mmCIF file of C-alpha atoms and ligand atoms in Angstrom:
data_model
loop_
_atom_site.group_PDB
_atom_site.id
_atom_site.type_symbol
_atom_site.label_atom_id
_atom_site.label_comp_id
_atom_site.label_asym_id
_atom_site.label_seq_id
_atom_site.Cartn_x
_atom_site.Cartn_y
_atom_site.Cartn_z
ATOM 1 C CA MET L 1 109.697 103.237 88.359
ATOM 2 C CA PRO L 2 113.512 102.234 87.090
ATOM 3 C CA ALA L 3 116.485 102.914 89.404
ATOM 4 C CA VAL L 4 117.801 105.829 86.869
ATOM 5 C CA ALA L 5 114.060 107.795 87.444
ATOM 6 C CA HIS L 6 114.751 107.609 91.000
ATOM 7 C CA SER L 7 118.467 109.153 90.803
ATOM 8 C CA ALA L 8 117.369 111.816 88.278
ATOM 9 C CA LEU L 9 114.614 112.506 90.817
ATOM 10 C CA LEU L 10 117.008 112.504 93.729
ATOM 11 C CA PHE L 11 119.675 114.688 92.011
ATOM 12 C CA ASP L 12 116.952 117.438 91.048
ATOM 13 C CA LEU L 13 116.488 117.086 94.967
ATOM 14 C CA GLU L 14 119.682 117.534 96.217
ATOM 15 C CA ILE L 15 119.921 120.697 93.965
ATOM 16 C CA VAL L 16 116.424 121.453 95.363
ATOM 17 C CA ALA L 17 118.030 120.931 98.902
ATOM 18 C CA SER L 18 121.287 123.134 98.086
ATOM 19 C CA HIS L 19 119.101 126.319 97.330
ATOM 20 C CA ALA L 20 116.681 125.948 100.215
ATOM 21 C CA ALA L 21 116.268 128.790 102.396
ATOM 22 C CA SER L 22 114.993 126.484 105.273
ATOM 23 C CA SER L 23 114.447 122.291 106.144
ATOM 24 C CA GLN L 24 110.140 123.253 105.759
ATOM 25 C CA GLU L 25 111.032 124.946 102.230
ATOM 26 C CA LEU L 26 112.935 121.568 101.637
ATOM 27 C CA MET L 27 110.406 119.487 102.906
ATOM 28 C CA GLN L 28 107.470 121.006 101.106
ATOM 29 C CA THR L 29 108.996 121.080 97.775
ATOM 30 C CA MET L 30 110.283 117.466 98.390
ATOM 31 C CA VAL L 31 106.719 115.993 99.239
ATOM 32 C CA HIS L 32 105.663 117.743 96.089
ATOM 33 C CA ARG L 33 107.660 116.421 93.918
ATOM 34 C CA LEU L 34 107.617 112.916 95.023
ATOM 35 C CA ALA L 35 103.674 112.806 94.760
ATOM 36 C CA GLU L 36 103.776 114.109 91.170
ATOM 37 C CA SER L 37 106.528 112.249 89.706
ATOM 38 C CA LEU L 38 105.633 108.882 91.596
ATOM 39 C CA PRO L 39 102.337 107.325 90.620
ATOM 40 C CA VAL L 40 102.018 104.646 93.183
ATOM 41 C CA PHE L 41 103.198 107.498 96.366
ATOM 42 C CA ASN L 42 99.439 108.719 96.931
ATOM 43 C CA TRP L 43 99.987 110.360 100.094
ATOM 44 C CA VAL L 44 103.590 111.475 101.401
ATOM 45 C CA GLY L 45 104.265 113.446 104.526
ATOM 46 C CA PHE L 46 106.603 113.974 107.148
ATOM 47 C CA TYR L 47 106.634 113.591 111.083
ATOM 48 C CA MET L 48 108.993 115.096 113.022
ATOM 49 C CA ILE L 49 109.914 114.942 116.751
ATOM 50 C CA ASP L 50 108.180 117.605 118.577
ATOM 51 C CA PRO L 51 111.364 119.473 120.175
ATOM 52 C CA ALA L 52 108.733 120.175 123.518
ATOM 53 C CA GLU L 53 107.168 117.032 123.579
ATOM 54 C CA PRO L 54 110.132 113.926 122.230
ATOM 55 C CA SER L 55 107.283 111.443 122.855
ATOM 56 C CA MET L 56 105.916 112.567 119.724
ATOM 57 C CA LEU L 57 105.881 113.081 116.194
ATOM 58 C CA GLN L 58 104.147 115.975 114.913
ATOM 59 C CA LEU L 59 102.998 115.994 111.134
ATOM 60 C CA GLY L 60 105.010 118.514 108.642
ATOM 61 C CA PRO L 61 104.773 119.139 105.508
ATOM 62 C CA PHE L 62 102.338 116.268 102.973
ATOM 63 C CA VAL L 63 100.384 116.365 100.297
ATOM 64 C CA GLY L 64 97.525 113.737 99.689
ATOM 65 C CA ALA L 65 94.347 112.879 102.072
ATOM 66 C CA PRO L 66 93.891 115.119 104.912
ATOM 67 C CA THR L 67 94.939 112.818 108.292
ATOM 68 C CA GLU L 68 92.989 112.745 111.633
ATOM 69 C CA HIS L 69 96.790 111.855 112.893
ATOM 70 C CA VAL L 70 98.240 114.966 112.855
ATOM 71 C CA ARG L 71 100.328 114.268 116.528
ATOM 72 C CA ILE L 72 101.242 110.303 116.790
ATOM 73 C CA PRO L 73 102.988 109.357 119.864
ATOM 74 C CA LEU L 74 106.041 107.051 119.941
ATOM 75 C CA ASP L 75 103.883 103.632 120.752
ATOM 76 C CA LYS L 76 101.543 103.803 118.052
ATOM 77 C CA GLY L 77 101.146 103.102 114.858
ATOM 78 C CA ILE L 78 103.905 102.051 111.620
ATOM 79 C CA CYS L 79 104.698 105.761 112.375
ATOM 80 C CA GLY L 80 105.754 105.445 116.018
ATOM 81 C CA ALA L 81 107.203 102.274 115.696
ATOM 82 C CA ALA L 82 109.712 103.463 112.732
ATOM 83 C CA ALA L 83 110.984 106.502 115.077
ATOM 84 C CA ALA L 84 111.403 104.437 118.411
ATOM 85 C CA THR L 85 113.432 101.736 116.453
ATOM 86 C CA GLY L 86 115.731 104.113 114.123
ATOM 87 C CA LYS L 87 114.571 101.428 111.642
ATOM 88 C CA THR L 88 112.873 101.665 108.320
ATOM 89 C CA ILE L 89 109.215 99.955 108.083
ATOM 90 C CA VAL L 90 107.763 98.681 105.070
ATOM 91 C CA VAL L 91 104.285 97.190 104.889
ATOM 92 C CA ASP L 92 102.658 95.199 101.791
ATOM 93 C CA ASP L 93 99.709 95.393 103.693
ATOM 94 C CA VAL L 94 98.259 97.928 105.982
ATOM 95 C CA GLN L 95 95.150 95.484 106.599
ATOM 96 C CA SER L 96 97.251 92.731 107.851
ATOM 97 C CA ASP L 97 99.693 94.945 110.485
ATOM 98 C CA PRO L 98 97.994 95.648 113.355
ATOM 99 C CA ARG L 99 99.721 98.530 114.463
ATOM 100 C CA TYR L 100 98.450 100.284 111.186
ATOM 101 C CA LEU L 101 96.668 103.871 112.075
ATOM 102 C CA ALA L 102 93.917 104.518 109.131
ATOM 103 C CA CYS L 103 94.767 107.488 107.139
ATOM 104 C CA SER L 104 92.616 106.752 104.134
ATOM 105 C CA LEU L 105 90.492 103.585 103.357
ATOM 106 C CA GLU L 106 92.615 103.859 99.985
ATOM 107 C CA THR L 107 95.836 102.406 101.480
ATOM 108 C CA ARG L 108 97.302 99.651 100.798
ATOM 109 C CA SER L 109 100.491 100.004 101.802
ATOM 110 C CA GLU L 110 102.971 102.050 103.237
ATOM 111 C CA ILE L 111 106.581 102.955 104.236
ATOM 112 C CA VAL L 112 108.078 105.140 106.720
ATOM 113 C CA ALA L 113 112.178 106.015 106.686
ATOM 114 C CA PRO L 114 113.411 107.602 109.932
ATOM 115 C CA ILE L 115 115.497 111.250 109.361
ATOM 116 C CA TYR L 116 118.544 111.204 111.591
ATOM 117 C CA VAL L 117 120.783 114.480 112.774
ATOM 118 C CA ARG L 118 123.859 113.557 114.627
ATOM 119 C CA GLY L 119 122.829 110.168 114.893
ATOM 120 C CA LYS L 120 119.623 110.655 116.539
ATOM 121 C CA VAL L 121 115.923 109.998 115.013
ATOM 122 C CA VAL L 122 114.659 114.124 114.660
ATOM 123 C CA GLY L 123 111.528 112.884 112.569
ATOM 124 C CA GLU L 124 110.736 110.596 109.478
ATOM 125 C CA LEU L 125 109.320 110.268 105.909
ATOM 126 C CA ASP L 126 106.179 108.534 105.399
ATOM 127 C CA ILE L 127 104.833 107.341 102.555
ATOM 128 C CA ASP L 128 101.280 105.831 101.503
ATOM 129 C CA SER L 129 100.441 103.657 98.479
ATOM 130 C CA HIS L 130 97.017 102.694 97.235
ATOM 131 C CA SER L 131 98.587 99.618 95.604
ATOM 132 C CA ARG L 132 99.455 96.945 97.780
ATOM 133 C CA ALA L 133 103.087 96.245 98.311
ATOM 134 C CA ALA L 134 104.340 99.327 96.433
ATOM 135 C CA PHE L 135 107.900 99.630 98.229
ATOM 136 C CA GLY L 136 110.126 97.399 96.986
ATOM 137 C CA PRO L 137 113.700 97.167 97.389
ATOM 138 C CA ALA L 138 114.313 100.102 94.945
ATOM 139 C CA GLU L 139 111.957 102.129 96.677
ATOM 140 C CA ARG L 140 113.105 101.412 100.086
ATOM 141 C CA GLU L 141 116.597 102.776 99.044
ATOM 142 C CA PHE L 142 115.043 105.779 97.535
ATOM 143 C CA VAL L 143 113.023 106.679 100.470
ATOM 144 C CA GLU L 144 115.973 106.163 102.265
ATOM 145 C CA ARG L 145 117.979 108.621 100.730
ATOM 146 C CA CYS L 146 115.252 111.388 100.359
ATOM 147 C CA ALA L 147 114.932 110.642 104.197
ATOM 148 C CA ALA L 148 118.937 111.098 104.238
ATOM 149 C CA LEU L 149 118.735 114.028 102.302
ATOM 150 C CA VAL L 150 116.579 116.086 105.064
ATOM 151 C CA GLY L 151 118.336 115.045 107.786
ATOM 152 C CA GLN L 152 121.981 115.938 106.353
ATOM 153 C CA TYR L 153 120.339 119.425 105.446
ATOM 154 C CA LEU L 154 119.144 119.949 108.758
ATOM 155 C CA GLU L 155 122.751 118.541 110.393
ATOM 156 C CA THR L 156 124.804 121.279 108.133
ATOM 157 C CA ARG L 157 121.984 124.297 107.883
ATOM 158 C CA GLY L 158 120.199 123.444 110.753
HETATM 159 N N1 LIG B 201 99.476 105.318 108.933
HETATM 160 C C1 LIG B 201 100.254 105.928 109.820
HETATM 161 C C2 LIG B 201 99.613 106.917 109.994
HETATM 162 C C3 LIG B 201 99.996 108.091 109.841
HETATM 163 S S1 LIG B 201 98.685 108.238 108.451
HETATM 164 O O1 LIG B 201 99.236 107.192 106.896
HETATM 165 C C4 LIG B 201 98.869 109.559 107.276
HETATM 166 C C5 LIG B 201 100.757 104.762 111.120
HETATM 167 O O2 LIG B 201 100.418 103.822 111.153
HETATM 168 O O3 LIG B 201 101.599 105.188 111.782
#
């Protein structure tokens, strides 16, 4: 996907964020927009730190195959690693990453970008693709900006 399409989509999502009544609504709309606009984004979802159990991620709004991984401890999976380190993780071939927790047999690559609020990780945006190495530098920048948009919303509007 060319950078211009990413920036057009981001522009739309900024408008969605400015009108969203809640962070749930923003995340819900975002997962649908991303999944319908980007053919290689085959599973798009949020995992948020459970405030009652901060060592655990809890599945939030998502689009794609249902997953058994509704709660993921911070020391498990690519999702746990991204939240624990606070760094984006890109996996070009999930079969070769021992951390990988399978959601769908069709998944080949994955990106997880943390969401920060006031310097703390509060959750993450997780995207799986049926294509190998679907997340290059342009996709990474785009996904990080989507995650940052949710972080900004949470920081300013709760
Ligand atoms: N693959 C993730 C688990 C989440 S599902 O893919 C939706 C992981 O390894 O943490």
